[in-house]
mmCIF file of C-alpha atoms and ligand atoms in Angstrom:
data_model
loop_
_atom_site.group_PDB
_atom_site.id
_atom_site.type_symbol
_atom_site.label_atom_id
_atom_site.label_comp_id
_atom_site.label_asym_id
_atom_site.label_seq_id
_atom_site.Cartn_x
_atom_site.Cartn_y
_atom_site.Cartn_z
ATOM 1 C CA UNK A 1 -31.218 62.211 132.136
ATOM 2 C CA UNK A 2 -27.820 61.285 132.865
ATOM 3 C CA UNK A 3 -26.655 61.980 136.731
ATOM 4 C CA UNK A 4 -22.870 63.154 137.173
ATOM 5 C CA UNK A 5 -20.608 62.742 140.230
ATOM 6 C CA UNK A 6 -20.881 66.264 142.297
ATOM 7 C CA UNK A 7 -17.080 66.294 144.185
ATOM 8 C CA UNK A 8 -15.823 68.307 147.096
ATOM 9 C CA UNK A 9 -12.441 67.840 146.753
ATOM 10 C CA UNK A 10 -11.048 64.633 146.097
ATOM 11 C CA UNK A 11 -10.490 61.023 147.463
ATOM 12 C CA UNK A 12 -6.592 60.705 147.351
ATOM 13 C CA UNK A 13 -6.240 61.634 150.984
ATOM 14 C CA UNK A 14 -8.991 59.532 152.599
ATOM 15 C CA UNK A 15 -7.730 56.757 150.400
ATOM 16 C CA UNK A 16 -3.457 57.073 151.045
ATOM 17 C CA UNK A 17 -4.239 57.867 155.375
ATOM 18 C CA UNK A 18 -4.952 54.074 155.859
ATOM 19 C CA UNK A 19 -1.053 53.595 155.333
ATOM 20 C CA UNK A 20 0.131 55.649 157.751
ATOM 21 C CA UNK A 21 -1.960 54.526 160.667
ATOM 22 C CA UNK A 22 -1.238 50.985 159.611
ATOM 23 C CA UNK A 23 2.362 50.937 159.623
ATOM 24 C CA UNK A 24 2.270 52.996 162.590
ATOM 25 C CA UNK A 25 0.295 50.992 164.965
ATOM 26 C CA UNK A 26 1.797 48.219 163.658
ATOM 27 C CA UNK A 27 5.501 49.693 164.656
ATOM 28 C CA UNK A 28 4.040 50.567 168.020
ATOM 29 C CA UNK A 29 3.042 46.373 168.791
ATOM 30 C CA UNK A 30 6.015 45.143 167.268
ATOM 31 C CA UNK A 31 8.667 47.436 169.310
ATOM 32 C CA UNK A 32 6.637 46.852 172.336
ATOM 33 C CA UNK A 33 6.056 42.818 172.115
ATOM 34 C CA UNK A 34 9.652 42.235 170.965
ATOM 35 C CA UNK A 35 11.211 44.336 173.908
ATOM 36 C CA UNK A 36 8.594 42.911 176.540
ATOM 37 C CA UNK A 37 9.338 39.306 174.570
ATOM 38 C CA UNK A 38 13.052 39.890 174.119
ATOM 39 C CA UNK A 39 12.844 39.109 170.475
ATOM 40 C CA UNK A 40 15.255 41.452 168.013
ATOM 41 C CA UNK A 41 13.782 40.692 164.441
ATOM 42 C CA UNK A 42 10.162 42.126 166.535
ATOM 43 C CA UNK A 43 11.443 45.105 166.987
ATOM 44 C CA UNK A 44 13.386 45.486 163.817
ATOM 45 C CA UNK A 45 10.782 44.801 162.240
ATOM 46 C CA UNK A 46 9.005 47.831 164.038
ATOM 47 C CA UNK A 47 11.986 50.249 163.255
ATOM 48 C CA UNK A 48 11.134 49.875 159.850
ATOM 49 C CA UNK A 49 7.180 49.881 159.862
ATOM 50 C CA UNK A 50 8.206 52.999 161.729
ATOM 51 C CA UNK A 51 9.814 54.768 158.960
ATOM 52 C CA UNK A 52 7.579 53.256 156.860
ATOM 53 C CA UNK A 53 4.774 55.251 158.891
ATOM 54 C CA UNK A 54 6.673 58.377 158.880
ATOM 55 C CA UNK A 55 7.244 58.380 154.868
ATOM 56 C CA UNK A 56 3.488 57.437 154.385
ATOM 57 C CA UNK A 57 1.844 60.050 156.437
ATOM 58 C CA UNK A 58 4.099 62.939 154.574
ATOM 59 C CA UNK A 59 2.900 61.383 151.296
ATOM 60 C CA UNK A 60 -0.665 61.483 152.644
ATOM 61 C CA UNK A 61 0.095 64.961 153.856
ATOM 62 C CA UNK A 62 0.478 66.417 151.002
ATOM 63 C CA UNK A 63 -3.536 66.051 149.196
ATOM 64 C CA UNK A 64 -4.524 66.735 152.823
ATOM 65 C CA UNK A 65 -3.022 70.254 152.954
ATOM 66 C CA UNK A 66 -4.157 70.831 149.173
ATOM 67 C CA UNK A 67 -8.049 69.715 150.769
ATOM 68 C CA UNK A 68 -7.514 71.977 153.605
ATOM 69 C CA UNK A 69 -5.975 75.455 152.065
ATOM 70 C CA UNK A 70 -8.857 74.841 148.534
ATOM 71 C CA UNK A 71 -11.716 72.646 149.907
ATOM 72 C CA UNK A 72 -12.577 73.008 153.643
ATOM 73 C CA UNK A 73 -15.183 76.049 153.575
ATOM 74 C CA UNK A 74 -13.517 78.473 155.397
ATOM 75 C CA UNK A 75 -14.942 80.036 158.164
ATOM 76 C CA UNK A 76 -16.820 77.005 158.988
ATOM 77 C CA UNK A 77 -16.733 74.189 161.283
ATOM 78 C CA UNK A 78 -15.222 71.865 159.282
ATOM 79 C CA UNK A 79 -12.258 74.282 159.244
ATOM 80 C CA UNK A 80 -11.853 74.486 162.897
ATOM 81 C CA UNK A 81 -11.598 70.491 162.816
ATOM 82 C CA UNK A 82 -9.348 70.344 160.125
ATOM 83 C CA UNK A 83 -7.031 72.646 161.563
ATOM 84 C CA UNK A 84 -6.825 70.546 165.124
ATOM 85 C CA UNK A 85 -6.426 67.526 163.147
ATOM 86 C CA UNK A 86 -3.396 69.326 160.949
ATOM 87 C CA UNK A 87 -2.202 70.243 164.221
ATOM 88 C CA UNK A 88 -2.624 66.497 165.938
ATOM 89 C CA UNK A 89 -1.028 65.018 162.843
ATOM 90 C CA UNK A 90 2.003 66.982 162.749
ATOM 91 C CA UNK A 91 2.842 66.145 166.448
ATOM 92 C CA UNK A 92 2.284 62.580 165.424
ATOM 93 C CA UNK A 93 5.037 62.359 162.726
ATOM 94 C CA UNK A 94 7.011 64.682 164.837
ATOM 95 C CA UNK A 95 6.758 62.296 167.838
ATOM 96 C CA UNK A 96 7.629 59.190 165.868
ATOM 97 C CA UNK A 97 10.304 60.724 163.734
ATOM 98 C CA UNK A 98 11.582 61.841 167.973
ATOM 99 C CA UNK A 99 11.478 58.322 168.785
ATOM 100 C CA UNK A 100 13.453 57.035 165.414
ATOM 101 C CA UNK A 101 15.993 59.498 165.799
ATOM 102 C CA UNK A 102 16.940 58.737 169.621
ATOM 103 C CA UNK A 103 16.527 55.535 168.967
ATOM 104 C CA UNK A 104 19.238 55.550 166.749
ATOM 105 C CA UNK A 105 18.304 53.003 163.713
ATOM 106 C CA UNK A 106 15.105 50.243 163.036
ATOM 107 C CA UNK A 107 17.507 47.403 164.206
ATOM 108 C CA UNK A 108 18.378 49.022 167.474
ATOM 109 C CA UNK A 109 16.389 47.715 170.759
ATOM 110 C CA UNK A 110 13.494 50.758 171.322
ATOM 111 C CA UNK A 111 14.320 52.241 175.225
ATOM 112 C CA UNK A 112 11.576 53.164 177.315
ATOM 113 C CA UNK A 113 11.656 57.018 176.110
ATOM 114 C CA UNK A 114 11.375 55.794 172.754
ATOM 115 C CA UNK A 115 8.200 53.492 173.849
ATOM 116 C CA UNK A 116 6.706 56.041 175.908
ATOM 117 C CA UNK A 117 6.712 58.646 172.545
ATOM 118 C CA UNK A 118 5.575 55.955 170.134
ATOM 119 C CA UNK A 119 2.645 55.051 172.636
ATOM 120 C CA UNK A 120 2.054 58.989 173.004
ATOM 121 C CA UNK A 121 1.961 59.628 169.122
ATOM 122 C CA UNK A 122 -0.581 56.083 169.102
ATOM 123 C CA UNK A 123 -2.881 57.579 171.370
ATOM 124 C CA UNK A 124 -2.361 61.446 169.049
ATOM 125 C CA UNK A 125 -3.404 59.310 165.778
ATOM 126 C CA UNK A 126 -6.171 57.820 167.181
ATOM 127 C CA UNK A 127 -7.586 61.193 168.058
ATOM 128 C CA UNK A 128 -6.700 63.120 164.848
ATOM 129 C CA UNK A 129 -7.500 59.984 162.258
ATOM 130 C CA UNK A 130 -11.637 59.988 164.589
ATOM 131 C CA UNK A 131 -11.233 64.020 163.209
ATOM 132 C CA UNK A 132 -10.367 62.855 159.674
ATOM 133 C CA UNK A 133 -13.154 60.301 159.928
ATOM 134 C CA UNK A 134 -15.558 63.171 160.643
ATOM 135 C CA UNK A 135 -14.035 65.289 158.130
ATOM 136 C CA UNK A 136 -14.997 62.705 155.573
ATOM 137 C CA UNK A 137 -18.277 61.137 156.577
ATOM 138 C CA UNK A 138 -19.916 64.220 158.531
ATOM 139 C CA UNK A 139 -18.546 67.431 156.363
ATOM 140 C CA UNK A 140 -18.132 65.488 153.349
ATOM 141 C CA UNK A 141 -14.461 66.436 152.148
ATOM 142 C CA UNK A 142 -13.726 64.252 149.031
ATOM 143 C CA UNK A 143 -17.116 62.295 149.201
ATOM 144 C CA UNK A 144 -18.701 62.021 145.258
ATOM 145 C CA UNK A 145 -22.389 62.536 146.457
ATOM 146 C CA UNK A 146 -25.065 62.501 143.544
ATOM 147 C CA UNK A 147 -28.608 63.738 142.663
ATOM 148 C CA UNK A 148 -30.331 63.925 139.445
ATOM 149 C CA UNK A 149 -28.891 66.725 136.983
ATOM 150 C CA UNK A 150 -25.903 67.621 139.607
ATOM 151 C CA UNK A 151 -23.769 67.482 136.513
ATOM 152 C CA UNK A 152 -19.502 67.657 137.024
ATOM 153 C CA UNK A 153 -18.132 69.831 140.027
ATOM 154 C CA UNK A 154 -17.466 73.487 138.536
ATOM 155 C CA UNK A 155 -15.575 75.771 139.949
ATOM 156 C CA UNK A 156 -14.011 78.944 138.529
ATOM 157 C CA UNK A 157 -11.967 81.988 140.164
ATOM 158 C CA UNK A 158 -13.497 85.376 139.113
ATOM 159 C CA UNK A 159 -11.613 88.759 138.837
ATOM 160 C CA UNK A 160 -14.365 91.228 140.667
ATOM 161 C CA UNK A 161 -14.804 94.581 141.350
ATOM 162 C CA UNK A 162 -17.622 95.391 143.916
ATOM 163 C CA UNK A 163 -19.020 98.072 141.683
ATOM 164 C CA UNK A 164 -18.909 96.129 138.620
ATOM 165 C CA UNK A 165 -21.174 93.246 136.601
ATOM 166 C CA UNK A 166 -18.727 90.486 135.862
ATOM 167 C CA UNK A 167 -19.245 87.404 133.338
ATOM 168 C CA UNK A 168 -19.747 84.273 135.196
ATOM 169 C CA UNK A 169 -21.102 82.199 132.802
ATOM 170 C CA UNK A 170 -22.402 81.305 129.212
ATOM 171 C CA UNK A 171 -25.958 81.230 129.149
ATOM 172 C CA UNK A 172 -26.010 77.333 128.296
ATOM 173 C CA UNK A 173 -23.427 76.259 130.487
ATOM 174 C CA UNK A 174 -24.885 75.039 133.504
ATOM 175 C CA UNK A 175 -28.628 72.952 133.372
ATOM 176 C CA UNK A 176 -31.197 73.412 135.573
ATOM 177 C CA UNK A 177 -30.534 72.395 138.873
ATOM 178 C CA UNK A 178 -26.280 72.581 138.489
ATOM 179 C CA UNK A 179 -24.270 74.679 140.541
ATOM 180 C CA UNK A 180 -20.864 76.636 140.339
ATOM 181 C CA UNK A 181 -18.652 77.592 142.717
ATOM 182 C CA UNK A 182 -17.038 81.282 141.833
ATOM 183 C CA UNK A 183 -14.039 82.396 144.205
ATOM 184 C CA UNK A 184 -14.151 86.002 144.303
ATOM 185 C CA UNK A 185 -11.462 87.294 146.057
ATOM 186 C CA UNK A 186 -12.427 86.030 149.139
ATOM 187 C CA UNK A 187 -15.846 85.167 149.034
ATOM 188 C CA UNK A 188 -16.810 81.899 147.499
ATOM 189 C CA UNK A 189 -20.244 82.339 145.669
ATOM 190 C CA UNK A 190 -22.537 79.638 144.349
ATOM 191 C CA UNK A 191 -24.126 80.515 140.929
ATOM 192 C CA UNK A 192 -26.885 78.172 139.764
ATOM 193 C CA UNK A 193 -29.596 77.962 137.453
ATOM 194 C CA UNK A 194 -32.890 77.036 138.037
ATOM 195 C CA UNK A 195 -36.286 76.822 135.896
ATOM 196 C CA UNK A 196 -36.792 80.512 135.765
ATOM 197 C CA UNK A 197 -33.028 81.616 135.265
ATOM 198 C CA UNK A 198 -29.789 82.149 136.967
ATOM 199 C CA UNK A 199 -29.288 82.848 140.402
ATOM 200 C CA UNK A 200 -26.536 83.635 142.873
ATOM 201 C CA UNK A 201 -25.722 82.955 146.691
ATOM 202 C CA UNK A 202 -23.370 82.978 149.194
ATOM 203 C CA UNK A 203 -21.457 79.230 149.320
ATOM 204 C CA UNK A 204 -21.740 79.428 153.036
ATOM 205 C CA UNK A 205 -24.474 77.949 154.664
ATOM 206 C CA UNK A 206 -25.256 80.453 157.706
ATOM 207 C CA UNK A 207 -25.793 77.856 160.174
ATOM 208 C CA UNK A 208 -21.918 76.386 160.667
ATOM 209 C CA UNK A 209 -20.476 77.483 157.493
ATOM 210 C CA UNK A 210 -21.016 74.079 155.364
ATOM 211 C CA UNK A 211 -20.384 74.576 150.829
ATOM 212 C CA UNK A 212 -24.237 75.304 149.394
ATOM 213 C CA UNK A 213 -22.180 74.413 145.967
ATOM 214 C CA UNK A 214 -21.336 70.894 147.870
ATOM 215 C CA UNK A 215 -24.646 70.428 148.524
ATOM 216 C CA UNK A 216 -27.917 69.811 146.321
ATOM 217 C CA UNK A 217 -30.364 71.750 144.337
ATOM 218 C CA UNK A 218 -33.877 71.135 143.208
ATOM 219 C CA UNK A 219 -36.622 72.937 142.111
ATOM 220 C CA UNK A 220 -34.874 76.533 143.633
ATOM 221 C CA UNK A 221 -34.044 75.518 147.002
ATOM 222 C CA UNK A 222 -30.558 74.516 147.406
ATOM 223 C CA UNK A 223 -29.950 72.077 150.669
ATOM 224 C CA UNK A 224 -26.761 71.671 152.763
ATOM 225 C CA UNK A 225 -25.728 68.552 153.417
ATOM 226 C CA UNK A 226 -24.025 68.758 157.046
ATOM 227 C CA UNK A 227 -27.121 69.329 158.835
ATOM 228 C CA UNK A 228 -29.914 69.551 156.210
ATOM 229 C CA UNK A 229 -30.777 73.454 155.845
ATOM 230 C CA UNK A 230 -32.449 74.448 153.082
ATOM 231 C CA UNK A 231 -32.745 77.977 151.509
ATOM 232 C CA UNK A 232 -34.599 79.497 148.538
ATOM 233 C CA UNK A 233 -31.957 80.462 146.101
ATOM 234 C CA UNK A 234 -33.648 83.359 144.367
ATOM 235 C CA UNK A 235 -34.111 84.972 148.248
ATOM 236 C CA UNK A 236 -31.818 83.721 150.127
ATOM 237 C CA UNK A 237 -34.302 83.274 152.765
ATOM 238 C CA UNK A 238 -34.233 80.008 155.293
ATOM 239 C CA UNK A 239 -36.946 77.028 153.738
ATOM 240 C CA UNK A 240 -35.786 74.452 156.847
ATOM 241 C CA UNK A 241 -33.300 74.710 159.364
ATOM 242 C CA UNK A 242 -31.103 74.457 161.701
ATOM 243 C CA UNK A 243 -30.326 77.102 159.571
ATOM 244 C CA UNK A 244 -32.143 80.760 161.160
ATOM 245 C CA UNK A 245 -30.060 83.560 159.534
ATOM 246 C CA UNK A 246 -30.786 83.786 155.398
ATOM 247 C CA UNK A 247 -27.949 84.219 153.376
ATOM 248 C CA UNK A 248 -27.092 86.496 150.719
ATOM 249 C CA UNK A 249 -27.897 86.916 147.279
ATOM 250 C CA UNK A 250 -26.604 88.431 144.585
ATOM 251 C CA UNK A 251 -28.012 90.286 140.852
ATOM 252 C CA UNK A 252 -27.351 88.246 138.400
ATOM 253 C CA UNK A 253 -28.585 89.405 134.443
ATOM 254 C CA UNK A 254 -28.372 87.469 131.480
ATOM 255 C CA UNK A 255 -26.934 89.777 128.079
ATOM 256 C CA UNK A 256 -26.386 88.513 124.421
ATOM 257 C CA UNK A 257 -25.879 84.617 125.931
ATOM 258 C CA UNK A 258 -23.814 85.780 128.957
ATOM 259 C CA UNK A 259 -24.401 85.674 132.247
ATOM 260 C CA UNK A 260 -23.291 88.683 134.499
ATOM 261 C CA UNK A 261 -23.154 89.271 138.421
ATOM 262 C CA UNK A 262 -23.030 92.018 140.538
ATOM 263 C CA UNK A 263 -21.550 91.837 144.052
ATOM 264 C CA UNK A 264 -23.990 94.651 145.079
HETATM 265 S S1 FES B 301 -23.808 73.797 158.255
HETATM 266 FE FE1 FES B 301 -25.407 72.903 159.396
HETATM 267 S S2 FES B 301 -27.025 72.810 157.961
HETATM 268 FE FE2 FES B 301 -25.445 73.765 156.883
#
């Protein structure tokens, strides 16, 4: 059967960042050789790669804050390092747009304050793009990962009350072995269907908070693709770790071809 692309997020931030650090380093050598080398179209040409740098990252800035506010799993690890490398970025445009605005315009000769920032913000983008990296090729933000039956990413936001069955689903919606991610409220809740029904657990893998809908499902265990946990969907209860805590599960009934949960 056919295999579909399973996405956290998406790629348009991973694939606009390159810009920024490009025309940013690239502003850093040229203002640097042409003031060392005493050569005014150098660092003219760095004014503008400058800019150029400063435009670009806001641009990249902008699926990046949609990734981290929707598609980091909060309360995780991958939050804490999205939230330093928010943090780094930010002081990297700030420190370049500093440096462009003391120095006074791209054709203007870059003084030693305005060096001394650019290098700073360098060395600051260096350290927040290694966090993106790991963002990307450790937690998976934006990768398309795929296993047999994954099917398309679902997600859908849920109304809930605690002492209430809600409809999650139609009976046929998802195949065996698919996943969907239900926001409720706060909570983020995987609902999934395996060979003997439909099932329901938390999203957040209890060992450092990585999506179980981001991750894979076969045969009722649903793994988590950080560090490789596994957990029995219909119990909740650990299969492999790191993972040591369960997590929880939810009631889920199927009536007249819908599917219904209960928080409690
Ligand atoms: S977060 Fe480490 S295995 Fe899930």
């Amino acid at each position: 059967m056919k295999s579909r692309a399973v996405v956290m997020g998406h790629p348009l931030h991973p694939m606009l960042i390159p810009f920024p650090i490009a025309f940013l380093t690239g502003a850093v050598l040229f203002d640097a050789s042409g003031s060392l080398r005493d050569l005014p179209s150098w660092w003219t040409t760095g004014g503008h790669l400058g800019l150029a740098g400063i435009a670009s990252a806001l641009v990249a800035a902008v699926p990046g804050l949609i990734d981290y506010l929707y598609t980091v799993p909060p309360d995780s690890s991958a939050k804490d390092r999205a939230t330093k490398h928010l943090l780094v970025m930010l002081t990297v445009v700030a420190l370049f747009g500093v440096a462009s605005w003391l120095r006074g315009g791209p054709s203007l000769r870059p003084d030693v304050t305005v060096l001394g920032l650019e290098v700073i913000g360098l060395g600051l983008l260096g350290a927040g793009g290694y966090m993106g990296g790991t963002l990307v090729t450790r937690n998976l933000i934006g990768i398309d990962h795929r296993y047999a039956q994954a099917g398309k990413w679902r997600e859908q936001t849920i109304e809930a009350r605690a002492d209430q069955a809600v409809t999650v689903a139609k009976r046929d919606e998802l195949q065996v072995d698919q996943m969907k991610l239900l926001r409720v409220g706060n909570k983020r809740i995987v609902l999934a269907r395996t060979e003997q029904g439909y099932v329901a657990f938390d999203d957040r893998c209890s060992h450092r908070g990585g999506s179980l809908a981001g991750g894979v499902m076969l045969c009722g265990t649903v793994q988590c693709l950080w560090h490789g946990s596994q957990f029995d969907v219909a119990t909740g209860k650990v299969k492999a770790g790191p993972a040591t805590k369960d997590i929880a599960v939810y009631r889920v009934t199927e009536e007249e071809g819908e599917v219904r949960m209960a928080l409690r």
